[in-house]
Coordinates of C-alpha atoms in Angstrom, one line a residue:
Chain A
M30 CA 0.0 0.0 0.0
G31 CA 2.9 2.3 0.9
R32 CA 4.1 1.9 -2.7
Y33 CA 1.0 3.5 -4.1
R34 CA 0.7 6.1 -1.3
N35 CA 1.8 9.1 -3.4
V36 CA -0.2 8.1 -6.5
S37 CA -3.3 7.7 -4.2
F38 CA -2.8 11.2 -2.9
L39 CA -2.5 12.5 -6.4
A40 CA -5.7 10.7 -7.5
A41 CA -7.6 11.9 -4.5
A42 CA -6.5 15.5 -5.0
I43 CA -7.5 15.4 -8.6
F44 CA -10.7 13.6 -7.9
L45 CA -11.8 16.1 -5.3
Q46 CA -11.1 19.1 -7.6
I47 CA -12.9 17.4 -10.5
L48 CA -15.9 16.8 -8.2
G49 CA -15.8 20.5 -7.2
L50 CA -15.7 21.5 -10.9
A51 CA -18.6 19.3 -11.7
V52 CA -20.7 20.9 -8.9
Q53 CA -19.9 24.3 -10.3
V54 CA -20.6 23.4 -13.8
K55 CA -23.9 21.8 -12.8
S56 CA -25.1 24.8 -10.8
P57 CA -23.4 27.9 -12.0
N58 CA -23.7 30.5 -9.3
E59 CA -24.2 33.7 -11.4
N60 CA -26.7 35.2 -9.0
H61 CA -25.3 33.7 -5.8
P62 CA -22.9 35.4 -3.5
A63 CA -19.2 34.8 -4.2
R64 CA -17.6 31.6 -2.9
L65 CA -15.8 32.0 0.4
I66 CA -12.4 31.1 -1.1
R67 CA -12.8 33.9 -3.6
V68 CA -13.7 36.4 -0.9
W69 CA -10.6 35.3 1.1
A70 CA -8.3 35.5 -1.9
V71 CA -9.5 38.9 -3.0
S72 CA -9.4 40.2 0.6
A73 CA -5.9 39.0 1.0
I74 CA -4.6 40.5 -2.3
T75 CA -6.5 43.6 -3.0
P76 CA -5.3 45.7 0.0
F77 CA -1.7 45.4 -1.4
E78 CA -2.9 46.3 -4.9
K79 CA -4.8 49.3 -3.6
G80 CA -1.8 50.4 -1.6
L81 CA 0.6 50.0 -4.5
V82 CA -1.7 51.8 -6.9
R83 CA -2.0 54.7 -4.5
V84 CA 1.7 55.0 -3.9
Q85 CA 2.3 54.8 -7.7
S86 CA -0.3 57.4 -8.6
G87 CA 0.8 59.7 -5.7
A88 CA 4.4 59.6 -7.0
S89 CA 3.2 60.2 -10.5
D90 CA 1.0 63.1 -9.5
L91 CA 3.8 64.7 -7.5
W92 CA 6.1 64.4 -10.5
H93 CA 3.7 65.6 -13.1
N94 CA 1.9 68.3 -11.0
Y95 CA 4.9 69.9 -9.2
F96 CA 8.1 69.1 -11.0
Y97 CA 7.6 68.2 -14.6
L98 CA 5.7 71.2 -15.9
R99 CA 7.7 71.9 -19.0
G100 CA 5.6 73.0 -21.9
V101 CA 2.5 73.5 -19.8
R102 CA 1.9 77.2 -20.9
Q103 CA 2.1 76.2 -24.6
E104 CA -0.2 73.3 -24.0
N105 CA -2.6 75.5 -22.1
R106 CA -2.7 77.9 -25.1
E107 CA -3.4 75.1 -27.5
L108 CA -6.1 73.7 -25.3
R109 CA -7.8 77.1 -25.1
D110 CA -7.8 77.3 -28.9
Q111 CA -9.2 73.8 -29.1
I112 CA -12.0 74.7 -26.7
E113 CA -13.0 77.6 -28.9
Q114 CA -13.1 75.4 -31.9
L115 CA -15.1 72.7 -30.0
Q116 CA -17.6 75.3 -28.8
I117 CA -18.3 76.4 -32.3
E118 CA -18.6 72.7 -33.4
Q119 CA -20.8 72.0 -30.4
V120 CA -23.3 74.6 -31.5
R121 CA -23.7 72.9 -34.8
M122 CA -24.0 69.5 -33.3
K123 CA -26.5 70.6 -30.7
Q124 CA -28.8 71.7 -33.5
D125 CA -28.4 68.4 -35.2
A126 CA -29.1 66.6 -31.9
D127 CA -32.2 68.7 -31.2
Q128 CA -33.5 67.9 -34.6
A129 CA -32.9 64.2 -34.1
H130 CA -34.7 64.4 -30.7
R131 CA -37.6 66.1 -32.3
L132 CA -37.9 63.4 -34.9
Q133 CA -37.5 60.6 -32.3
S134 CA -40.2 62.3 -30.3
L135 CA -42.5 62.4 -33.3
L136 CA -42.0 58.7 -33.8
G137 CA -42.6 57.9 -30.2
F138 CA -39.1 56.6 -29.6
K139 CA -37.8 56.0 -26.1
E140 CA -34.1 56.7 -25.4
Q141 CA -31.8 55.3 -22.8
F142 CA -29.4 57.5 -21.0
I143 CA -26.8 57.2 -18.3
A144 CA -28.3 58.6 -15.2
K145 CA -25.5 57.9 -12.7
T146 CA -21.9 56.8 -12.9
L147 CA -19.1 56.1 -10.5
A148 CA -15.4 56.5 -11.2
A149 CA -13.2 53.6 -10.2
Q150 CA -9.5 52.8 -10.4
V151 CA -8.2 49.6 -11.8
I152 CA -6.1 47.9 -9.3
G153 CA -5.5 44.4 -10.6
S154 CA -6.0 42.0 -13.4
S155 CA -6.7 38.2 -13.7
G156 CA -3.0 37.8 -14.6
S157 CA -4.0 35.1 -17.0
E158 CA -4.4 35.0 -20.8
Q159 CA -7.3 32.6 -20.5
S160 CA -9.4 35.1 -18.6
R161 CA -9.5 38.8 -19.2
T162 CA -10.8 40.5 -16.1
V163 CA -9.7 43.4 -14.0
T164 CA -10.3 44.3 -10.4
I165 CA -11.5 47.8 -9.5
D166 CA -11.3 49.6 -6.2
R167 CA -15.1 50.0 -5.7
G168 CA -17.5 47.4 -4.5
W169 CA -20.8 46.7 -2.9
D170 CA -20.5 49.5 -0.4
D171 CA -20.2 52.0 -3.2
G172 CA -23.4 50.8 -4.9
I173 CA -21.8 48.4 -7.5
R174 CA -23.8 45.4 -8.4
S175 CA -23.4 42.5 -10.9
D176 CA -24.0 43.1 -14.6
M177 CA -23.4 46.9 -14.4
A178 CA -21.8 48.3 -17.5
V179 CA -18.2 49.6 -17.3
I180 CA -16.9 52.2 -19.7
S181 CA -13.9 54.5 -20.0
A182 CA -13.5 57.9 -21.6
T183 CA -12.6 56.3 -24.9
G184 CA -15.1 53.4 -25.1
V185 CA -16.8 50.4 -23.6
V186 CA -14.7 48.3 -21.2
G187 CA -16.9 45.5 -19.9
K188 CA -19.4 44.5 -17.2
V189 CA -19.2 43.7 -13.5
I190 CA -19.2 40.0 -12.8
S191 CA -18.6 39.7 -9.1
V192 CA -18.8 42.2 -6.3
F193 CA -17.0 42.2 -3.0
K194 CA -17.3 44.6 -0.1
N195 CA -14.8 47.2 -1.4
T196 CA -13.8 45.8 -4.8
A197 CA -15.4 44.3 -7.9
Q198 CA -14.3 42.2 -10.8
V199 CA -15.0 43.4 -14.3
L200 CA -15.2 41.0 -17.3
L201 CA -13.6 42.8 -20.3
I202 CA -15.3 42.8 -23.6
N203 CA -12.4 40.9 -25.2
D204 CA -12.8 37.9 -22.9
Q205 CA -14.0 34.7 -24.5
Q206 CA -17.0 34.6 -22.2
S207 CA -18.1 38.1 -23.0
G208 CA -20.8 39.1 -25.4
V209 CA -22.0 42.6 -26.3
G210 CA -24.9 43.5 -28.6
T211 CA -23.4 45.8 -31.3
I212 CA -24.5 47.8 -34.3
L213 CA -22.4 49.1 -37.1
E214 CA -22.8 52.8 -37.4
Q215 CA -22.9 53.1 -41.2
S216 CA -24.7 49.9 -42.3
R217 CA -26.8 49.5 -39.2
L218 CA -26.1 45.8 -39.1
Q219 CA -26.4 44.2 -35.8
G220 CA -24.4 41.4 -34.3
V221 CA -22.8 40.0 -31.1
L222 CA -19.3 41.1 -30.3
K223 CA -17.2 38.4 -28.7
G224 CA -13.6 38.0 -27.5
K225 CA -11.2 35.4 -28.9
S226 CA -8.5 33.5 -27.0
S227 CA -6.0 35.9 -28.5
G228 CA -7.8 38.9 -27.1
E229 CA -9.1 40.1 -30.4
L230 CA -12.7 41.3 -30.7
V231 CA -14.9 39.8 -33.4
I232 CA -18.5 40.2 -34.5
D233 CA -19.9 37.0 -35.9
K234 CA -23.3 36.0 -37.4
I235 CA -23.2 38.7 -40.0
M236 CA -24.3 37.2 -43.3
V237 CA -21.6 36.9 -46.0
D238 CA -23.5 38.9 -48.5
E239 CA -23.7 42.0 -46.2
E240 CA -21.3 44.9 -46.9
V241 CA -19.0 45.9 -44.1
K242 CA -16.2 48.3 -44.6
P243 CA -12.9 48.6 -42.6
G244 CA -13.0 51.7 -40.4
D245 CA -16.8 51.5 -39.7
R246 CA -17.6 52.5 -36.2
V247 CA -19.0 49.8 -34.0
L248 CA -21.5 50.9 -31.3
T249 CA -23.5 49.2 -28.6
S250 CA -27.0 48.3 -29.8
G251 CA -28.5 48.1 -26.3
G252 CA -29.9 44.7 -27.1
D253 CA -28.0 43.0 -24.3
Q254 CA -29.8 45.1 -21.7
I255 CA -26.5 45.9 -20.1
F256 CA -24.9 48.6 -22.2
P257 CA -26.9 51.6 -23.1
K258 CA -27.4 52.1 -26.8
G259 CA -24.9 54.2 -28.8
L260 CA -21.7 53.8 -26.8
I261 CA -18.6 53.5 -29.0
I262 CA -16.8 50.1 -28.9
G263 CA -14.3 50.5 -31.7
N264 CA -13.8 50.4 -35.4
V265 CA -13.9 47.6 -37.9
D266 CA -10.3 46.5 -38.4
R267 CA -10.6 43.7 -41.0
I268 CA -13.2 41.4 -42.5
E269 CA -12.7 37.8 -43.4
K270 CA -15.3 35.9 -45.4
G271 CA -16.4 32.5 -44.1
P272 CA -18.7 30.0 -45.8
E273 CA -21.8 31.5 -44.3
F274 CA -20.9 34.4 -42.1
L275 CA -18.4 37.3 -42.1
Q276 CA -15.8 37.4 -39.4
V277 CA -15.5 41.1 -38.6
T278 CA -12.5 41.9 -36.4
V279 CA -12.9 45.1 -34.3
R280 CA -10.2 47.3 -32.9
P281 CA -11.4 48.6 -29.5
T282 CA -11.1 52.3 -28.8
A283 CA -10.6 51.7 -25.1
A284 CA -7.1 50.6 -24.2
L285 CA -8.2 47.3 -22.7
N286 CA -4.8 46.2 -21.7
R287 CA -3.8 49.5 -20.2
L288 CA -6.8 50.5 -18.2
E289 CA -6.3 52.8 -15.3
E290 CA -9.6 54.5 -14.5
V291 CA -13.1 53.5 -15.5
L292 CA -16.6 54.6 -15.0
V293 CA -19.3 52.1 -13.7
I294 CA -22.8 52.9 -14.9
L295 CA -24.8 52.7 -11.7
K296 CA -28.1 53.8 -13.2
K297 CA -29.7 53.8 -16.6
E298 CA -33.0 55.4 -17.3
E299 CA -35.4 55.4 -20.2
R300 CA -37.2 58.5 -21.3
D301 CA -38.8 60.1 -24.2
P302 CA -36.3 62.0 -26.3
A303 CA -35.6 65.2 -24.4
L304 CA -36.9 68.2 -26.2
T305 CA -34.2 70.3 -24.9
A306 CA -35.5 73.3 -26.6
T307 CA -39.0 73.1 -25.1
H308 CA -40.5 76.5 -24.3
V309 CA -42.8 76.9 -21.5
R310 CA -44.0 80.3 -20.4
A311 CA -43.6 81.2 -16.8
S312 CA -47.3 82.0 -16.7
D313 CA -48.1 78.4 -17.8
I314 CA -46.0 77.0 -15.0
L315 CA -47.7 79.2 -12.5
A316 CA -51.1 78.2 -13.8
E317 CA -50.2 74.6 -13.5
R318 CA -49.0 74.9 -9.9
L319 CA -51.9 77.1 -8.8
P320 CA -55.0 75.6 -10.2
S321 CA -57.0 78.3 -8.5
V322 CA -55.6 80.9 -10.9
P323 CA -58.6 82.1 -12.8
D324 CA -59.0 81.4 -16.5
K325 CA -57.7 83.9 -19.0
P326 CA -60.0 86.9 -19.1
P327 CA -61.4 88.0 -22.4
V328 CA -58.8 89.9 -24.3
P329 CA -59.6 93.4 -25.4
T330 CA -59.4 94.1 -29.0
N331 CA -56.4 96.4 -28.8
A332 CA -54.5 93.9 -26.6
A333 CA -55.1 91.0 -29.0
G334 CA -52.2 92.2 -31.0
A335 CA -49.9 92.1 -28.1
A336 CA -51.1 88.6 -27.1
T337 CA -50.5 87.4 -30.6
T338 CA -47.1 88.8 -30.5
A339 CA -46.3 87.1 -27.3
H340 CA -47.5 83.8 -28.7
A341 CA -46.0 84.3 -32.0
P342 CA -42.8 82.3 -31.3
L343 CA -44.9 79.2 -31.0
S344 CA -45.1 79.3 -34.7
P345 CA -42.6 76.7 -35.9
H346 CA -41.2 79.1 -38.4
V347 CA -40.2 81.8 -36.0
A348 CA -39.0 79.2 -33.6
H349 CA -36.7 77.6 -36.0
V350 CA -35.1 80.9 -37.0
Q351 CA -34.6 82.1 -33.5
P352 CA -32.0 79.6 -32.3
V353 CA -29.7 80.1 -35.1
T354 CA -29.2 83.7 -34.2
A355 CA -29.5 83.3 -30.5
S356 CA -27.1 80.4 -30.1
S357 CA -24.3 81.3 -32.5
E358 CA -22.1 82.5 -29.6
I359 CA -23.3 80.8 -26.5
P360 CA -24.0 77.1 -26.8
G361 CA -26.3 77.1 -23.8
Q362 CA -28.7 79.3 -25.6
V363 CA -29.3 76.7 -28.2
K364 CA -32.0 75.5 -25.9
S365 CA -34.2 78.3 -27.1
T366 CA -35.1 76.1 -30.0
S367 CA -37.6 74.7 -27.6
A368 CA -40.2 77.2 -28.5
P369 CA -40.8 75.7 -31.9
V370 CA -40.7 72.3 -30.5
S371 CA -43.4 72.7 -28.0
G372 CA -45.7 73.2 -30.9
V373 CA -44.4 70.2 -32.6
A374 CA -44.4 68.0 -29.6
K375 CA -48.1 67.8 -29.4
P376 CA -48.3 64.2 -30.6
V377 CA -46.2 63.2 -27.6
S378 CA -48.8 64.4 -25.2
A379 CA -51.3 62.4 -27.0
N380 CA -49.5 59.3 -26.0
P381 CA -50.2 58.7 -22.3
S382 CA -47.6 56.1 -21.9
N383 CA -44.9 58.5 -23.0
A384 CA -46.1 61.2 -20.7
T385 CA -46.0 58.9 -17.7
G386 CA -42.7 57.4 -18.6
A387 CA -41.1 60.8 -18.8
V388 CA -38.5 61.6 -16.2
V389 CA -37.9 65.0 -14.7
G390 CA -35.9 66.1 -17.6
T391 CA -38.8 65.7 -19.9
K392 CA -41.4 67.4 -17.8
P393 CA -41.2 70.7 -19.8
A394 CA -42.1 68.8 -22.9
T395 CA -45.2 67.4 -21.2
T396 CA -46.1 70.7 -19.7
S397 CA -45.7 72.5 -23.0
S398 CA -47.8 70.0 -24.8
T399 CA -50.5 70.3 -22.1
Q400 CA -50.4 73.9 -22.7
T401 CA -50.9 73.6 -26.4
S402 CA -53.6 71.0 -26.0
K403 CA -55.8 73.2 -23.9
P404 CA -54.8 76.7 -24.4
A405 CA -57.9 78.6 -23.5
P406 CA -58.6 77.9 -19.9
K407 CA -55.0 78.4 -18.7
Q408 CA -54.1 81.3 -20.8
P409 CA -52.9 84.1 -18.6
A410 CA -53.5 87.7 -19.3
P411 CA -51.3 88.9 -22.1
G412 CA -49.7 91.4 -19.8
T413 CA -48.3 88.6 -17.6
S414 CA -47.1 86.4 -20.3
K415 CA -43.4 86.6 -20.9
P416 CA -41.9 86.8 -24.3
I417 CA -40.3 83.7 -25.6
A418 CA -36.8 85.2 -25.3
D419 CA -37.4 85.6 -21.6
S420 CA -38.3 82.1 -20.8
P421 CA -35.2 80.8 -19.2
S422 CA -37.2 79.2 -16.6
T423 CA -37.2 76.0 -18.6
Q424 CA -33.7 76.6 -20.0
S425 CA -32.2 77.0 -16.6
Q426 CA -33.5 73.7 -15.4
P427 CA -30.6 71.6 -14.0
S428 CA -29.1 69.6 -16.6
N429 CA -29.7 65.9 -16.3
P430 CA -27.0 64.2 -14.2
G431 CA -26.6 61.6 -16.9
D432 CA -25.3 64.1 -19.3
T433 CA -22.4 65.1 -17.2
P434 CA -20.3 61.9 -17.3
Q435 CA -21.0 61.3 -21.0
Chain B
M9 CA 23.0 21.9 -21.4
A10 CA 23.9 18.8 -19.4
L11 CA 21.2 16.5 -18.2
T12 CA 22.6 14.3 -15.4
Y13 CA 20.9 11.5 -13.6
T14 CA 21.5 11.3 -9.9
S15 CA 21.5 8.3 -7.5
R16 CA 19.3 8.3 -4.4
E17 CA 22.4 8.9 -2.3
Q18 CA 23.3 12.0 -4.2
I19 CA 19.8 13.7 -3.8
E20 CA 19.8 16.7 -1.6
V21 CA 16.4 17.5 -0.2
Y22 CA 15.7 21.1 0.8
R23 CA 13.1 22.7 3.0
F24 CA 11.8 26.2 3.3
S25 CA 10.9 28.3 6.4
L26 CA 7.3 29.0 7.0
P27 CA 7.5 32.6 6.0
V28 CA 9.1 31.7 2.7
T29 CA 6.5 28.9 2.1
L30 CA 3.7 31.4 2.6
I31 CA 5.1 34.7 1.3
V32 CA 6.8 33.5 -1.9
P33 CA 3.6 32.0 -3.4
L34 CA 1.5 35.0 -2.3
M35 CA 4.0 37.4 -3.8
A36 CA 4.0 35.4 -7.0
I37 CA 0.2 35.6 -7.2
F38 CA 0.2 39.2 -6.3
L39 CA 2.7 40.1 -9.0
Q40 CA 0.9 38.0 -11.5
V41 CA -2.3 39.9 -11.1
F42 CA -0.7 43.3 -10.7
L43 CA 2.1 43.6 -13.2
P44 CA 0.0 42.9 -16.4
L45 CA -1.8 46.2 -15.6
R46 CA 1.4 48.2 -16.1
L47 CA 3.2 45.7 -18.4
P48 CA 0.6 43.9 -20.5
F49 CA 3.2 41.5 -22.0
F50 CA 3.7 40.1 -18.5
A51 CA 0.5 38.1 -18.9
I52 CA 2.5 35.6 -20.9
F53 CA 4.4 34.5 -17.8
D54 CA 3.0 32.3 -15.1
L55 CA 4.8 33.1 -11.9
P56 CA 2.7 30.8 -9.7
L57 CA 3.5 27.9 -12.0
L58 CA 7.2 28.6 -11.7
V59 CA 7.0 28.8 -7.9
V60 CA 5.2 25.4 -7.9
I61 CA 7.9 23.8 -10.0
F62 CA 10.6 25.3 -7.9
F63 CA 9.2 24.2 -4.6
A64 CA 8.3 20.8 -5.9
M65 CA 11.7 20.1 -7.4
A66 CA 13.6 21.4 -4.3
R67 CA 11.5 19.4 -1.7
R68 CA 11.5 16.3 -3.8
S69 CA 8.4 15.1 -2.0
Q70 CA 5.5 14.1 -4.3
V71 CA 2.8 14.8 -1.7
A72 CA 4.3 18.2 -0.8
G73 CA 4.5 19.0 -4.5
L74 CA 0.9 18.2 -5.3
V75 CA -0.4 20.0 -2.2
T76 CA 1.7 23.1 -3.1
G77 CA 0.4 22.9 -6.6
A78 CA -3.2 22.4 -5.5
A79 CA -3.1 25.3 -3.0
I80 CA -1.4 27.8 -5.4
G81 CA -3.7 26.7 -8.3
L82 CA -6.9 27.2 -6.3
L83 CA -5.7 30.5 -5.0
Q84 CA -5.0 31.6 -8.6
D85 CA -8.4 30.3 -9.7
S86 CA -10.2 32.3 -7.1
L87 CA -8.6 35.5 -8.3
V88 CA -9.3 35.0 -12.0
G89 CA -13.0 35.9 -12.0
A90 CA -16.4 34.5 -11.1
H91 CA -17.0 33.1 -14.6
H92 CA -13.9 30.9 -14.2
P93 CA -14.7 27.8 -12.2
L94 CA -12.5 26.9 -9.2
G95 CA -10.3 24.0 -10.0
L96 CA -9.0 24.6 -13.5
Y97 CA -5.6 25.9 -12.4
G98 CA -5.9 23.7 -9.3
I99 CA -5.9 20.5 -11.2
A100 CA -3.3 21.5 -13.7
K101 CA -0.9 22.7 -11.0
T102 CA -1.5 19.6 -8.8
V103 CA -0.3 17.5 -11.7
V104 CA 2.7 19.7 -12.4
G105 CA 3.6 19.8 -8.7
Y106 CA 3.5 16.0 -8.5
G107 CA 5.4 15.6 -11.8
A108 CA 8.1 18.1 -10.9
S109 CA 8.8 16.5 -7.5
S110 CA 8.9 13.1 -9.2
L111 CA 11.4 14.4 -11.7
G112 CA 13.4 16.1 -9.0
V113 CA 14.1 12.7 -7.5
K114 CA 15.5 11.4 -10.7
L115 CA 17.3 14.3 -12.3
D116 CA 19.8 16.9 -11.2
V117 CA 17.5 19.8 -11.3
E118 CA 20.2 22.3 -10.1
S119 CA 21.7 22.8 -13.5
V120 CA 20.5 25.7 -15.7
G121 CA 19.9 23.5 -18.7
T122 CA 17.8 21.0 -16.9
R123 CA 15.7 23.8 -15.3
F124 CA 15.2 25.4 -18.7
L125 CA 13.9 22.1 -20.3
V126 CA 11.9 21.0 -17.3
V127 CA 10.1 24.4 -17.2
I128 CA 9.3 24.2 -21.0
G129 CA 7.9 20.7 -20.6
F130 CA 5.8 21.5 -17.5
D131 CA 4.5 24.7 -19.0
V132 CA 3.2 22.9 -22.0
I133 CA 1.7 20.1 -19.8
H134 CA 0.1 22.7 -17.6
E135 CA -1.5 24.5 -20.5
L136 CA -2.6 21.2 -22.1
I137 CA -4.3 20.0 -18.9
Y138 CA -6.0 23.3 -18.4
F139 CA -7.2 23.4 -22.0
L140 CA -8.5 19.8 -21.9
I141 CA -10.5 20.3 -18.7
A142 CA -11.7 23.8 -19.7
R143 CA -12.8 22.6 -23.1
G144 CA -14.0 19.1 -22.3
M145 CA -15.5 19.5 -18.9
V146 CA -16.4 23.2 -18.4
R147 CA -17.2 23.8 -22.0
L148 CA -15.3 27.0 -22.2
N149 CA -14.8 28.3 -25.7
M150 CA -11.0 27.9 -26.0
H151 CA -8.6 27.4 -28.9
W152 CA -5.3 25.7 -28.8
N153 CA -2.5 27.5 -30.5
W154 CA 0.8 25.6 -30.5
G155 CA 2.8 28.7 -31.6
H156 CA 1.6 30.8 -28.7
E157 CA 2.0 28.0 -26.2
L158 CA 5.6 27.3 -27.2
E159 CA 6.4 31.0 -27.1
S160 CA 4.9 31.2 -23.6
A161 CA 6.8 28.1 -22.5
F162 CA 10.1 29.6 -23.7
A163 CA 9.5 32.9 -22.1
N164 CA 8.7 31.2 -18.8
A165 CA 11.7 29.0 -19.1
I166 CA 14.0 32.0 -19.5
L167 CA 12.4 33.8 -16.6
A168 CA 12.7 30.6 -14.5
V169 CA 16.4 30.3 -15.0
F170 CA 16.9 33.7 -13.3
L171 CA 14.1 33.3 -10.8
F172 CA 15.2 29.9 -9.6
A173 CA 18.8 31.2 -9.1
L174 CA 17.4 33.9 -7.0
M175 CA 15.1 31.6 -5.0
D176 CA 18.0 29.1 -4.4
R177 CA 19.1 31.5 -1.7
L178 CA 15.9 30.8 0.2
K179 CA 16.5 27.1 0.5
D180 CA 17.6 25.4 3.7
R181 CA 19.2 22.0 3.6
A182 CA 16.9 19.4 5.3

């Protein structure tokens, strides 16, 4: 028996581990709390990782912020120029976005937006080529939960797969177990993005007769219910034709092998497309808040002209012209496009589901449509109504928190 | 590169102090999960595997070798991620620990050439066992790439030569 002692030990050790594997394969614990050994291992290792990352970033900050400031003035000048250019570009893009929102609103689309994010630092990796995960320094106590999307400033990173008290593990999109619903920006083809053992990203299940071009942007489609729609993943790198499907290789925009800081999407919300340019008169808001305000008194003949003038911007024509002049310098003023939109937005109010589904940010749209649907009873006296140009009450509403991180 | 056989009388068995037994594997695992963040190419190395081979060959006890392999492998499994079942690295490193200690009894594993070849062999065996279990039992979607595996084995063997020379200083004669 002593002769086979060592082999018996080996057989027993392997048998026990295979048994453990079989149990795990039989009942995958995706929604169960992490196994104790994982908690212990992570608790033992992560404090050192956190400490080392802090020391490293502290030293790096000290060097870059206090000692190595060569060329900062020049860079500052360049950045100022760049900001000016971007502000001009932003005005143009804002108008495009508003137009898109108006169209979406007309078609009754819902849009998903990122309502809350949390910045986290990457403190560790799986250390294995078979598994591409990273550890971040935020966990359950910070509000992180499984299946939350993780992004960086440059693109999609992955999703949270396990959460510990103060840390969490993120499965990168180039892991073989990962799958992200994608859409190609140009061709609007949808597919599932997966990782390969080499760490490359591929989209499969695109029919061979479809046309895909290298360089096409790849975005999230939102179909996986994890990543909000429209986040950039990368660009098409190359296309290989298979017998049935194309093999589209994607180059990620996020530096997946050099991640330092990421954003965890804590909260997504769905809303009707925000009609950012919605115009609501102060008097209408007052009338809504105070139902006891008497109905609009009969307008004297000579005052009718004034009232008409006050309401004139509701005409889509005028409204469309106004933002162009008003917003050419200050991007924030582009919101004054709302005036025209409130008139256009009427169909939205006709849809009760849309109205109820709207979040705070969409309230002005609902209000304005209410106003347009029953103008007579709530019409204030012309003297009290503010001209459209003076209606920053809606414009100055706090911007949606979701807009900030994006 | 000289491969020399040794008789039982010539075998020197080493042991390690408790701090070394605990700290060196933990340090190897820590570096394995931390360094690829700053140096992505480091993921090609498998420091825990090298530590298993070193301890197993130095102790020359098969039971000690397989226990060391199982413990380090399971610890590594637990850090890889929730989608990665516990036991894949555990089984592969158990076999390597057992094999390395068995080989340590028969070969002079102090020479550079032997260490280089032994590490290449065990690295490939380790990856093969991992692949077979991951593919056959856990149904992970994996592909075997001989070129990459050999490249990784060579890289580990080169690192092992230097690392083992460094770790030789931690050995105590039993």
